Amino acid sequence: MKFIHEHRDQFAVALLLRVLNIGASTYYAWVKQVERPCDRDVVDLGLISNIHEIWETSGHTYGADRVHRQLRRDGIRVDRNRVERLMAEQGWQVAFLRRGWRGGSTRQDPRPTPAPDLVNRQFTADGSSRLWVADATRIPCGEVVFWLAAVRDVFSRRIVGWKTSDRCDTDLILAALEYGIQSRDVRDAS
């Protein structure tokens, strides 16, 4: 229909309809709908502007679910499927999939040699600074990703050392451990 409408000045509409095998009533009904849209189409135009504002504000990270929730919080009652349809028609989609990054961030050694379990899975301690555990967490922040490594004292359950970096490597974990050693002033027991 758009093709016929765009080329109606160059060719006769009747000729284009005959060549494309489209009924005249179909074309003129489409023209009437474009000139005078129904109430639902007018409401959709308003929704599109609201959806675009929410989507832009989120940095293109909100999908239909989150946009729908934000519209509800703003007092706009609309069906989630309608939000999804309008976003799909405009080609708006999220910047990354939530599940997408979880699978590929770690490269495992094909022939692993496991580290020895020095505590035999007993995560209890008699006193402070006797047993520490460490973990690294991936934190997506807009276009970049940060890694947070934290060292926790098992006895007090407090974070004794932490470090952030854009890479998760041995240096990150060791820097968090060194920070914990300095903050607790731990000396070699032997």
XYZ file of N, CA, C and O in Angstrom:
760
model
N 0.819 -1.182 0.000
C 0.000 0.000 0.000
C 0.867 1.252 0.000
O 0.545 2.218 -0.683
N 1.936 1.221 0.813
C 2.817 2.382 0.860
C 3.451 2.636 -0.500
O 3.629 3.788 -0.902
N 3.812 1.558 -1.201
C 4.422 1.697 -2.520
C 3.477 2.425 -3.468
O 3.880 3.343 -4.184
N 2.228 2.011 -3.462
C 1.235 2.653 -4.340
C 1.064 4.115 -3.938
O 1.031 5.006 -4.799
N 0.985 4.370 -2.654
C 0.781 5.731 -2.168
C 1.971 6.631 -2.531
O 1.795 7.806 -2.869
N 3.190 6.084 -2.459
C 4.381 6.860 -2.786
C 4.516 7.124 -4.282
O 5.098 8.128 -4.681
N 4.016 6.226 -5.124
C 4.175 6.354 -6.583
C 2.904 6.797 -7.302
O 2.816 6.715 -8.522
N 1.924 7.283 -6.575
C 0.659 7.680 -7.206
C 0.805 8.905 -8.099
O -0.019 9.140 -8.968
N 1.880 9.713 -7.879
C 2.101 10.878 -8.737
C 2.743 10.482 -10.065
O 2.559 11.160 -11.071
N 3.490 9.392 -10.094
C 4.181 8.948 -11.301
C 3.305 8.062 -12.184
O 3.424 8.088 -13.406
N 2.461 7.242 -11.546
C 1.630 6.287 -12.293
C 0.189 6.408 -11.831
O -0.090 6.849 -10.715
N -0.711 5.972 -12.658
C -2.124 5.977 -12.297
C -2.362 4.926 -11.212
O -1.827 3.813 -11.278
N -3.146 5.280 -10.215
C -3.424 4.373 -9.106
C -4.106 3.112 -9.611
O -3.778 1.996 -9.203
N -5.047 3.270 -10.557
C -5.767 2.108 -11.100
C -4.806 1.142 -11.776
O -4.949 -0.084 -11.649
N -3.797 1.679 -12.486
C -2.812 0.836 -13.161
C -1.979 0.066 -12.124
O -1.762 -1.138 -12.261
N -1.524 0.753 -11.083
C -0.737 0.094 -10.039
C -1.551 -0.993 -9.332
O -1.030 -2.077 -9.053
N -2.821 -0.701 -9.070
C -3.673 -1.694 -8.405
C -3.872 -2.921 -9.286
O -3.867 -4.057 -8.800
N -4.036 -2.693 -10.589
C -4.244 -3.815 -11.512
C -2.980 -4.658 -11.621
O -3.046 -5.890 -11.603
N -1.798 -4.005 -11.722
C -0.536 -4.732 -11.856
C -0.231 -5.537 -10.586
O 0.222 -6.676 -10.664
N -0.509 -4.947 -9.436
C -0.231 -5.624 -8.164
C -1.369 -6.521 -7.696
O -1.260 -7.160 -6.646
N -2.447 -6.560 -8.465
C -3.602 -7.406 -8.180
C -4.179 -7.109 -6.784
O -4.363 -7.998 -5.959
N -4.415 -5.802 -6.537
C -5.005 -5.345 -5.282
C -6.314 -4.650 -5.605
O -6.389 -3.849 -6.543
N -7.342 -4.947 -4.841
C -8.640 -4.329 -5.069
C -8.620 -2.846 -4.704
O -7.950 -2.418 -3.765
N -9.384 -2.067 -5.473
C -9.437 -0.621 -5.237
C -10.000 -0.318 -3.850
O -9.535 0.598 -3.163
N -10.991 -1.101 -3.410
C -11.579 -0.848 -2.091
C -10.560 -1.081 -0.974
O -10.559 -0.374 0.038
N -9.670 -2.039 -1.168
C -8.628 -2.309 -0.170
C -7.690 -1.116 -0.049
O -7.365 -0.676 1.056
N -7.272 -0.582 -1.202
C -6.354 0.550 -1.189
C -7.002 1.785 -0.569
O -6.421 2.442 0.286
N -8.240 2.096 -0.988
C -8.888 3.311 -0.490
C -9.284 3.192 0.986
O -9.309 4.186 1.709
N -9.526 1.979 1.462
C -9.761 1.779 2.898
C -8.474 2.052 3.676
O -8.508 2.649 4.757
N -7.349 1.633 3.110
C -6.057 1.890 3.749
C -5.772 3.395 3.793
O -5.303 3.908 4.813
N -6.043 4.099 2.701
C -5.842 5.547 2.646
C -6.707 6.234 3.703
O -6.252 7.133 4.413
N -7.952 5.799 3.816
C -8.869 6.388 4.806
C -8.348 6.153 6.226
O -8.407 7.045 7.070
N -7.829 4.966 6.476
C -7.294 4.649 7.805
C -6.066 5.495 8.117
O -5.877 5.931 9.256
N -5.231 5.754 7.118
C -4.043 6.585 7.332
C -4.451 8.027 7.620
O -3.890 8.691 8.493
N -5.438 8.523 6.875
C -5.867 9.911 7.058
C -6.616 10.122 8.373
O -6.456 11.149 9.018
N -7.454 9.166 8.741
C -8.226 9.267 9.983
C -8.048 7.986 10.791
O -8.866 7.064 10.694
N -6.972 7.911 11.589
C -6.739 6.682 12.357
C -7.800 6.492 13.437
O -8.388 7.453 13.927
N -7.998 5.245 13.802
C -8.975 4.939 14.844
C -8.423 5.352 16.214
O -7.251 5.697 16.354
N -9.275 5.316 17.221
C -8.885 5.739 18.568
C -7.711 4.917 19.102
O -6.811 5.447 19.751
N -7.721 3.627 18.825
C -6.652 2.759 19.317
C -5.298 3.158 18.726
O -4.287 3.174 19.428
N -5.271 3.504 17.434
C -4.015 3.927 16.808
C -3.518 5.247 17.399
O -2.318 5.445 17.570
N -4.430 6.139 17.729
C -4.051 7.418 18.341
C -3.467 7.174 19.733
O -2.447 7.764 20.109
N -4.095 6.277 20.497
C -3.585 5.935 21.832
C -2.216 5.260 21.708
O -1.309 5.524 22.502
N -2.060 4.401 20.683
C -0.770 3.744 20.467
C 0.340 4.764 20.218
O 1.465 4.590 20.690
N 0.049 5.823 19.492
C 1.053 6.863 19.245
C 1.490 7.518 20.557
O 2.679 7.789 20.761
N 0.539 7.770 21.448
C 0.884 8.320 22.761
C 1.694 7.336 23.588
O 2.654 7.716 24.267
N 1.306 6.056 23.528
C 2.045 5.030 24.264
C 3.466 4.890 23.738
O 4.399 4.690 24.513
N 3.626 4.995 22.433
C 4.951 4.864 21.838
C 5.881 5.938 22.388
O 7.048 5.668 22.700
N 5.374 7.155 22.549
C 6.237 8.214 23.091
C 6.600 7.925 24.549
O 7.751 8.137 24.959
N 5.648 7.423 25.346
C 5.946 7.056 26.741
C 6.939 5.903 26.812
O 7.868 5.921 27.624
N 6.723 4.896 25.974
C 7.604 3.729 25.954
C 9.010 4.155 25.550
O 10.001 3.736 26.160
N 9.105 5.013 24.532
C 10.420 5.453 24.062
C 11.156 6.229 25.155
O 12.369 6.056 25.350
N 10.448 7.049 25.886
C 11.071 7.826 26.962
C 11.634 6.900 28.043
O 12.763 7.078 28.506
N 10.850 5.891 28.440
C 11.307 4.935 29.460
C 12.487 4.133 28.936
O 13.483 3.925 29.633
N 12.394 3.703 27.693
C 13.447 2.885 27.073
C 14.742 3.690 26.948
O 15.824 3.176 27.220
N 14.640 4.954 26.557
C 15.818 5.823 26.444
C 16.438 6.081 27.816
O 17.653 6.043 27.981
N 15.599 6.366 28.806
C 16.082 6.657 30.152
C 16.846 5.468 30.735
O 17.823 5.650 31.461
N 16.415 4.269 30.396
C 17.077 3.072 30.920
C 18.378 2.762 30.192
O 19.053 1.799 30.552
N 18.711 3.535 29.180
C 19.920 3.245 28.416
C 19.752 2.061 27.494
O 20.693 1.326 27.235
N 18.524 1.859 27.035
C 18.161 0.767 26.113
C 18.315 -0.603 26.773
O 18.529 -1.594 26.083
N 18.203 -0.655 28.095
C 18.340 -1.934 28.792
C 17.008 -2.510 29.242
O 16.959 -3.655 29.668
N 15.932 -1.729 29.198
C 14.623 -2.227 29.618
C 13.937 -2.933 28.462
O 13.835 -2.392 27.370
N 13.445 -4.137 28.744
C 12.634 -4.858 27.785
C 11.157 -4.573 28.050
O 10.799 -3.690 28.837
N 10.287 -5.333 27.398
C 8.853 -5.109 27.517
C 8.366 -5.268 28.958
O 7.499 -4.514 29.409
N 8.923 -6.226 29.704
C 8.494 -6.442 31.093
C 8.757 -5.217 31.958
O 7.872 -4.738 32.660
N 9.981 -4.722 31.906
C 10.327 -3.588 32.756
C 9.620 -2.315 32.313
O 9.211 -1.506 33.145
N 9.493 -2.115 31.000
C 8.775 -0.938 30.511
C 7.325 -1.003 30.965
O 6.752 0.003 31.412
N 6.721 -2.186 30.889
C 5.333 -2.362 31.319
C 5.186 -2.026 32.807
O 4.260 -1.325 33.214
N 6.138 -2.525 33.629
C 6.087 -2.232 35.069
C 6.224 -0.735 35.342
O 5.536 -0.191 36.203
N 7.098 -0.073 34.589
C 7.281 1.361 34.789
C 6.036 2.136 34.362
O 5.638 3.097 35.025
N 5.403 1.722 33.285
C 4.156 2.361 32.860
C 3.086 2.211 33.939
O 2.346 3.154 34.229
N 3.002 1.026 34.534
C 2.025 0.799 35.609
C 2.316 1.703 36.807
O 1.408 2.252 37.412
N 3.616 1.847 37.155
C 3.985 2.733 38.264
C 3.629 4.178 37.947
O 3.303 4.950 38.844
N 3.700 4.545 36.662
C 3.359 5.913 36.246
C 1.853 6.119 36.122
O 1.415 7.213 35.763
N 1.069 5.070 36.359
C -0.387 5.189 36.321
C -0.999 4.940 34.962
O -2.170 5.235 34.749
N -0.236 4.392 34.034
C -0.749 4.105 32.694
C -1.088 2.624 32.640
O -0.213 1.766 32.708
N -2.359 2.319 32.523
C -2.809 0.923 32.491
C -2.821 0.451 31.037
O -3.575 0.964 30.216
N -1.964 -0.505 30.763
C -1.833 -1.052 29.418
C -1.393 -2.509 29.549
O -0.731 -2.891 30.513
N -1.777 -3.313 28.579
C -1.433 -4.727 28.604
C 0.034 -4.920 28.223
O 0.567 -4.204 27.374
N 0.686 -5.885 28.831
C 2.089 -6.148 28.559
C 2.323 -6.547 27.107
O 3.312 -6.158 26.485
N 1.413 -7.336 26.552
C 1.557 -7.768 25.158
C 1.506 -6.583 24.197
O 2.164 -6.583 23.161
N 0.705 -5.585 24.553
C 0.618 -4.388 23.717
C 1.946 -3.627 23.745
O 2.422 -3.158 22.711
N 2.570 -3.535 24.918
C 3.875 -2.896 25.032
C 4.898 -3.653 24.202
O 5.690 -3.063 23.463
N 4.866 -4.980 24.286
C 5.794 -5.807 23.520
C 5.594 -5.611 22.021
O 6.562 -5.474 21.266
N 4.337 -5.564 21.574
C 4.048 -5.376 20.155
C 4.540 -4.018 19.664
O 5.184 -3.917 18.614
N 4.263 -2.960 20.443
C 4.686 -1.621 20.034
C 6.207 -1.497 20.002
O 6.767 -0.871 19.087
N 6.887 -2.109 20.962
C 8.354 -2.060 20.956
C 8.916 -2.836 19.766
O 9.880 -2.397 19.133
N 8.303 -3.974 19.448
C 8.774 -4.769 18.306
C 8.550 -4.020 16.993
O 9.406 -4.054 16.094
N 7.411 -3.337 16.868
C 7.129 -2.581 15.643
C 8.156 -1.469 15.434
O 8.502 -1.142 14.302
N 8.630 -0.878 16.520
C 9.604 0.204 16.421
C 11.044 -0.320 16.321
O 11.964 0.445 16.060
N 11.223 -1.615 16.561
C 12.560 -2.199 16.513
C 13.369 -1.949 17.777
O 14.596 -2.030 17.764
N 12.685 -1.646 18.878
C 13.369 -1.383 20.146
C 13.523 -2.692 20.897
O 12.557 -3.386 21.176
N 14.756 -3.007 21.250
C 15.011 -4.204 22.029
C 16.085 -3.893 23.053
O 16.735 -2.855 22.982
N 16.265 -4.797 23.995
C 17.205 -4.543 25.069
C 18.631 -4.611 24.565
O 18.920 -5.247 23.558
N 19.539 -3.951 25.303
C 20.936 -3.885 24.897
C 21.638 -5.232 25.065
O 22.509 -5.571 24.297
N 21.273 -5.986 26.077
C 21.860 -7.304 26.300
C 20.831 -8.184 26.971
O 19.937 -7.709 27.649
N 20.995 -9.468 26.779
C 20.102 -10.430 27.411
C 20.614 -10.741 28.803
O 21.813 -10.896 29.012
N 19.709 -10.833 29.752
C 20.125 -11.125 31.123
C 20.832 -12.465 31.208
O 21.814 -12.610 31.868
N 20.309 -13.453 30.505
C 20.891 -14.786 30.590
C 22.129 -14.919 29.712
O 22.902 -15.823 29.854
N 22.294 -14.010 28.772
C 23.353 -14.139 27.781
C 24.753 -14.059 28.341
O 25.637 -14.785 27.909
N 25.007 -13.187 29.313
C 26.372 -13.021 29.786
C 26.776 -14.073 30.795
O 27.945 -14.263 31.052
N 25.839 -14.774 31.386
C 26.193 -15.711 32.449
C 26.942 -16.924 31.931
O 27.725 -17.513 32.642
N 26.686 -17.290 30.696
C 27.273 -18.521 30.197
C 28.706 -18.390 29.734
O 29.452 -19.344 29.797
N 29.136 -17.226 29.276
C 30.419 -17.172 28.606
C 31.478 -16.333 29.266
O 32.424 -15.933 28.604
N 31.386 -16.024 30.537
C 32.378 -15.141 31.140
C 33.593 -15.896 31.676
O 34.623 -15.300 31.919
N 33.492 -17.195 31.868
C 34.587 -17.966 32.448
C 35.125 -18.947 31.420
O 34.366 -19.668 30.783
N 36.442 -18.942 31.262
C 37.082 -19.924 30.382
C 37.749 -20.977 31.263
O 38.670 -20.665 32.028
N 37.280 -22.189 31.150
C 37.813 -23.250 31.995
C 38.987 -23.930 31.309
O 39.035 -24.048 30.084
N 39.902 -24.381 32.133
C 41.034 -25.138 31.643
C 40.530 -26.518 31.217
O 39.842 -27.196 31.983
N 40.861 -26.968 29.998
C 40.352 -28.282 29.555
C 40.898 -29.441 30.382
O 40.282 -30.477 30.487
N 42.050 -29.285 30.985
C 42.622 -30.340 31.846
C 42.853 -29.750 33.240
O 43.980 -29.437 33.618
N 41.773 -29.609 33.993
C 41.880 -28.915 35.279
C 42.628 -29.729 36.330
O 42.565 -30.953 36.356
N 43.334 -29.031 37.168
C 43.950 -29.639 38.348
C 43.342 -28.920 39.544
O 43.681 -27.763 39.813
N 42.415 -29.543 40.236
C 41.720 -28.846 41.319
C 42.666 -28.480 42.460
O 43.597 -29.212 42.781
N 42.378 -27.324 43.043
C 43.161 -26.883 44.204
C 42.795 -27.757 45.403
O 41.662 -28.223 45.523
N 43.735 -27.970 46.290
C 43.433 -28.809 47.464
C 42.444 -28.103 48.398
O 42.498 -26.897 48.575
N 41.554 -28.897 48.982
C 40.574 -28.373 49.940
C 41.213 -28.414 51.323
O 41.195 -29.446 52.003
N 41.767 -27.301 51.741
C 42.521 -27.256 52.996
C 41.637 -27.242 54.232
O 42.120 -27.507 55.337
N 40.354 -26.937 54.090
C 39.459 -26.874 55.258
C 38.430 -28.000 55.257
O 37.584 -28.054 56.148
N 38.494 -28.887 54.290
C 37.574 -30.023 54.181
C 36.107 -29.599 54.275
O 35.304 -30.215 54.979
N 35.766 -28.516 53.619
C 34.399 -27.996 53.534
C 33.824 -27.620 54.903
O 32.617 -27.542 55.080
N 34.672 -27.372 55.886
C 34.235 -26.940 57.215
C 34.443 -25.429 57.316
O 35.543 -24.961 57.620
N 33.386 -24.670 57.068
C 33.485 -23.220 57.031
C 33.090 -22.610 58.376
O 32.197 -21.782 58.480
N 33.779 -23.042 59.405
C 33.610 -22.470 60.740
C 35.005 -22.179 61.283
O 35.975 -22.833 60.899
N 35.075 -21.189 62.180
C 36.375 -20.831 62.769
C 36.202 -20.575 64.260
O 35.143 -20.156 64.724
N 37.278 -20.826 65.009
C 37.256 -20.632 66.460
C 37.427 -19.170 66.850
O 37.004 -18.758 67.929
N 38.099 -18.397 66.013
C 38.343 -16.995 66.344
C 38.508 -16.159 65.087
O 38.494 -16.662 63.962
N 38.686 -14.869 65.326
C 38.825 -13.926 64.221
C 40.139 -14.140 63.473
O 41.160 -14.505 64.071
N 40.112 -13.948 62.174
C 41.278 -14.037 61.273
C 41.911 -15.426 61.253
O 43.103 -15.574 61.026
N 41.130 -16.475 61.491
C 41.622 -17.854 61.408
C 41.322 -18.483 60.055
O 42.086 -19.304 59.571
N 40.162 -18.088 59.477
C 39.767 -18.637 58.180
C 39.084 -17.542 57.376
O 38.121 -16.931 57.832
N 39.620 -17.322 56.184
C 39.023 -16.350 55.271
C 38.602 -17.074 54.001
O 39.231 -18.045 53.576
N 37.524 -16.592 53.395
C 37.069 -17.114 52.103
C 36.963 -15.937 51.134
O 36.757 -14.796 51.547
N 37.113 -16.228 49.849
C 37.090 -15.171 48.830
C 36.119 -15.545 47.712
O 35.842 -16.727 47.475
N 35.618 -14.510 47.058
C 34.709 -14.712 45.934
C 34.845 -13.526 44.984
O 35.207 -12.421 45.398
N 34.541 -13.754 43.720
C 34.547 -12.687 42.722
C 33.171 -12.637 42.068
O 32.571 -13.673 41.775
N 32.669 -11.429 41.856
C 31.338 -11.225 41.295
C 31.415 -10.282 40.113
O 32.109 -9.272 40.166
N 30.690 -10.598 39.053
C 30.629 -9.765 37.851
C 29.491 -8.771 38.008
O 28.363 -9.150 38.320
N 29.762 -7.472 37.761
C 28.762 -6.418 37.905
C 28.674 -5.638 36.595
O 29.573 -4.854 36.289
N 27.606 -5.836 35.801
C 27.469 -5.054 34.566
C 27.047 -3.620 34.895
O 26.129 -3.402 35.678
N 27.742 -2.657 34.335
C 27.466 -1.232 34.580
C 27.399 -0.522 33.227
O 28.420 -0.070 32.719
N 26.214 -0.430 32.658
C 26.064 0.254 31.372
C 26.813 -0.489 30.283
O 26.533 -1.637 29.985
N 27.815 0.173 29.694
C 28.559 -0.428 28.595
C 29.766 -1.230 29.060
O 30.381 -1.941 28.278
N 30.168 -1.084 30.317
C 31.344 -1.782 30.824
C 30.937 -2.801 31.882
O 29.817 -2.799 32.358
N 31.891 -3.636 32.245
C 31.667 -4.657 33.268
C 32.774 -4.520 34.311
O 33.941 -4.378 33.971
N 32.383 -4.541 35.572
C 33.347 -4.521 36.660
C 33.308 -5.852 37.380
O 32.287 -6.518 37.431
N 34.437 -6.208 37.952
C 34.534 -7.393 38.785
C 34.838 -6.938 40.208
O 35.669 -6.052 40.416
N 34.169 -7.524 41.163
C 34.388 -7.236 42.573
C 34.870 -8.517 43.250
O 34.183 -9.542 43.200
N 36.046 -8.445 43.839
C 36.569 -9.567 44.615
C 36.498 -9.172 46.080
O 36.891 -8.061 46.454
N 35.977 -10.063 46.904
C 35.838 -9.777 48.327
C 36.396 -10.939 49.136
O 36.253 -12.106 48.759
N 37.021 -10.597 50.263
C 37.555 -11.592 51.194
C 36.781 -11.425 52.499
O 36.677 -10.326 53.026
N 36.235 -12.531 52.995
C 35.391 -12.494 54.191
C 36.012 -13.334 55.300
O 36.496 -14.441 55.074
N 35.946 -12.790 56.504
C 36.363 -13.524 57.698
C 35.198 -14.433 58.094
O 34.093 -13.961 58.331
N 35.451 -15.734 58.162
C 34.382 -16.687 58.446
C 33.834 -16.509 59.858
O 32.629 -16.627 60.078
N 34.687 -16.186 60.816
C 34.245 -16.064 62.209
C 33.313 -14.860 62.397
O 32.217 -14.997 62.935
N 33.724 -13.691 61.957
C 32.921 -12.479 62.165
C 31.942 -12.203 61.023
O 31.077 -11.350 61.160
N 32.097 -12.914 59.926
C 31.269 -12.742 58.737
C 31.358 -11.325 58.166
O 30.409 -10.814 57.598
N 32.482 -10.705 58.339
C 32.698 -9.353 57.821
C 33.662 -9.394 56.648
O 34.570 -10.222 56.600
N 33.472 -8.447 55.742
C 34.386 -8.309 54.619
C 35.653 -7.640 55.158
O 35.598 -6.543 55.710
N 36.781 -8.310 54.980
C 38.038 -7.753 55.484
C 38.867 -7.132 54.368
O 39.745 -6.311 54.627
N 38.594 -7.509 53.137
C 39.319 -6.940 52.008
C 38.509 -7.046 50.740
O 37.744 -7.989 50.561
N 38.660 -6.047 49.877
C 37.942 -6.070 48.606
C 38.716 -5.282 47.577
O 39.561 -4.448 47.908
N 38.420 -5.551 46.308
C 39.077 -4.862 45.207
C 38.182 -4.971 43.981
O 37.490 -5.969 43.792
N 38.187 -3.932 43.139
C 37.427 -3.970 41.879
C 38.398 -3.832 40.716
O 39.474 -3.246 40.843
N 37.983 -4.371 39.576
C 38.790 -4.296 38.366
C 37.900 -4.556 37.162
O 36.753 -5.021 37.305
N 38.428 -4.276 35.979
C 37.673 -4.589 34.766
C 37.989 -5.996 34.264
O 37.424 -6.437 33.274
N 38.889 -6.699 34.969
C 39.228 -8.077 34.618
C 39.201 -8.945 35.863
O 39.574 -8.504 36.951
N 38.794 -10.178 35.684
C 38.811 -11.129 36.794
C 40.015 -12.046 36.593
O 39.968 -12.964 35.771
N 41.062 -11.753 37.304
C 42.268 -12.560 37.185
C 42.888 -12.740 38.577
O 42.359 -12.274 39.587
N 44.009 -13.401 38.622
C 44.677 -13.684 39.887
C 45.074 -12.402 40.605
O 44.997 -12.324 41.837
N 45.485 -11.387 39.835
C 45.890 -10.115 40.453
C 44.741 -9.482 41.240
O 44.972 -8.878 42.294
N 43.530 -9.604 40.738
C 42.368 -9.039 41.430
C 42.166 -9.711 42.789
O 41.999 -9.047 43.811
N 42.207 -11.033 42.804
C 41.996 -11.779 44.046
C 43.137 -11.509 45.036
O 42.900 -11.292 46.234
N 44.369 -11.495 44.541
C 45.506 -11.242 45.433
C 45.468 -9.827 46.008
O 45.836 -9.615 47.173
N 45.021 -8.854 45.212
C 44.916 -7.474 45.722
C 43.871 -7.385 46.827
O 44.071 -6.679 47.833
N 42.752 -8.103 46.681
C 41.736 -8.123 47.736
C 42.290 -8.789 48.994
O 42.043 -8.330 50.117
N 43.056 -9.872 48.812
C 43.666 -10.562 49.955
C 44.692 -9.663 50.656
O 44.722 -9.580 51.886
N 45.520 -8.950 49.876
C 46.515 -8.041 50.464
C 45.827 -6.915 51.238
O 46.295 -6.523 52.316
N 44.727 -6.425 50.711
C 43.970 -5.378 51.409
C 43.452 -5.912 52.745
O 43.491 -5.220 53.767
N 42.969 -7.143 52.752
C 42.505 -7.763 53.995
C 43.626 -7.937 55.000
O 43.453 -7.689 56.197
N 44.789 -8.346 54.516
C 45.945 -8.536 55.416
C 46.358 -7.203 56.027
O 46.620 -7.108 57.226
N 46.380 -6.151 55.212
C 46.768 -4.834 55.723
C 45.726 -4.262 56.680
O 46.068 -3.671 57.699
N 44.449 -4.450 56.348
C 43.400 -3.868 57.188
C 43.294 -4.580 58.536
O 42.958 -3.961 59.543
N 43.590 -5.868 58.594
C 43.513 -6.609 59.845
C 44.862 -6.728 60.553
O 44.939 -7.251 61.650
N 45.909 -6.252 59.869
C 47.252 -6.312 60.420
C 47.605 -7.748 60.843
O 48.024 -8.017 61.973
N 47.389 -8.665 59.922
C 47.649 -10.089 60.171
C 49.104 -10.377 59.843
O 49.610 -10.018 58.786
N 49.793 -11.056 60.753
C 51.193 -11.421 60.537
C 51.295 -12.942 60.454
O 50.423 -13.668 60.910
N 52.343 -13.384 59.869
C 52.581 -14.819 59.720
C 52.665 -15.461 61.109
O 53.430 -15.036 61.975
N 51.859 -16.515 61.315
C 51.785 -17.171 62.630
C 52.995 -18.038 62.916
O 53.302 -18.346 64.054
N 53.737 -18.462 61.911
C 54.843 -19.394 62.135
C 56.146 -18.727 62.453
O 56.382 -17.595 62.421
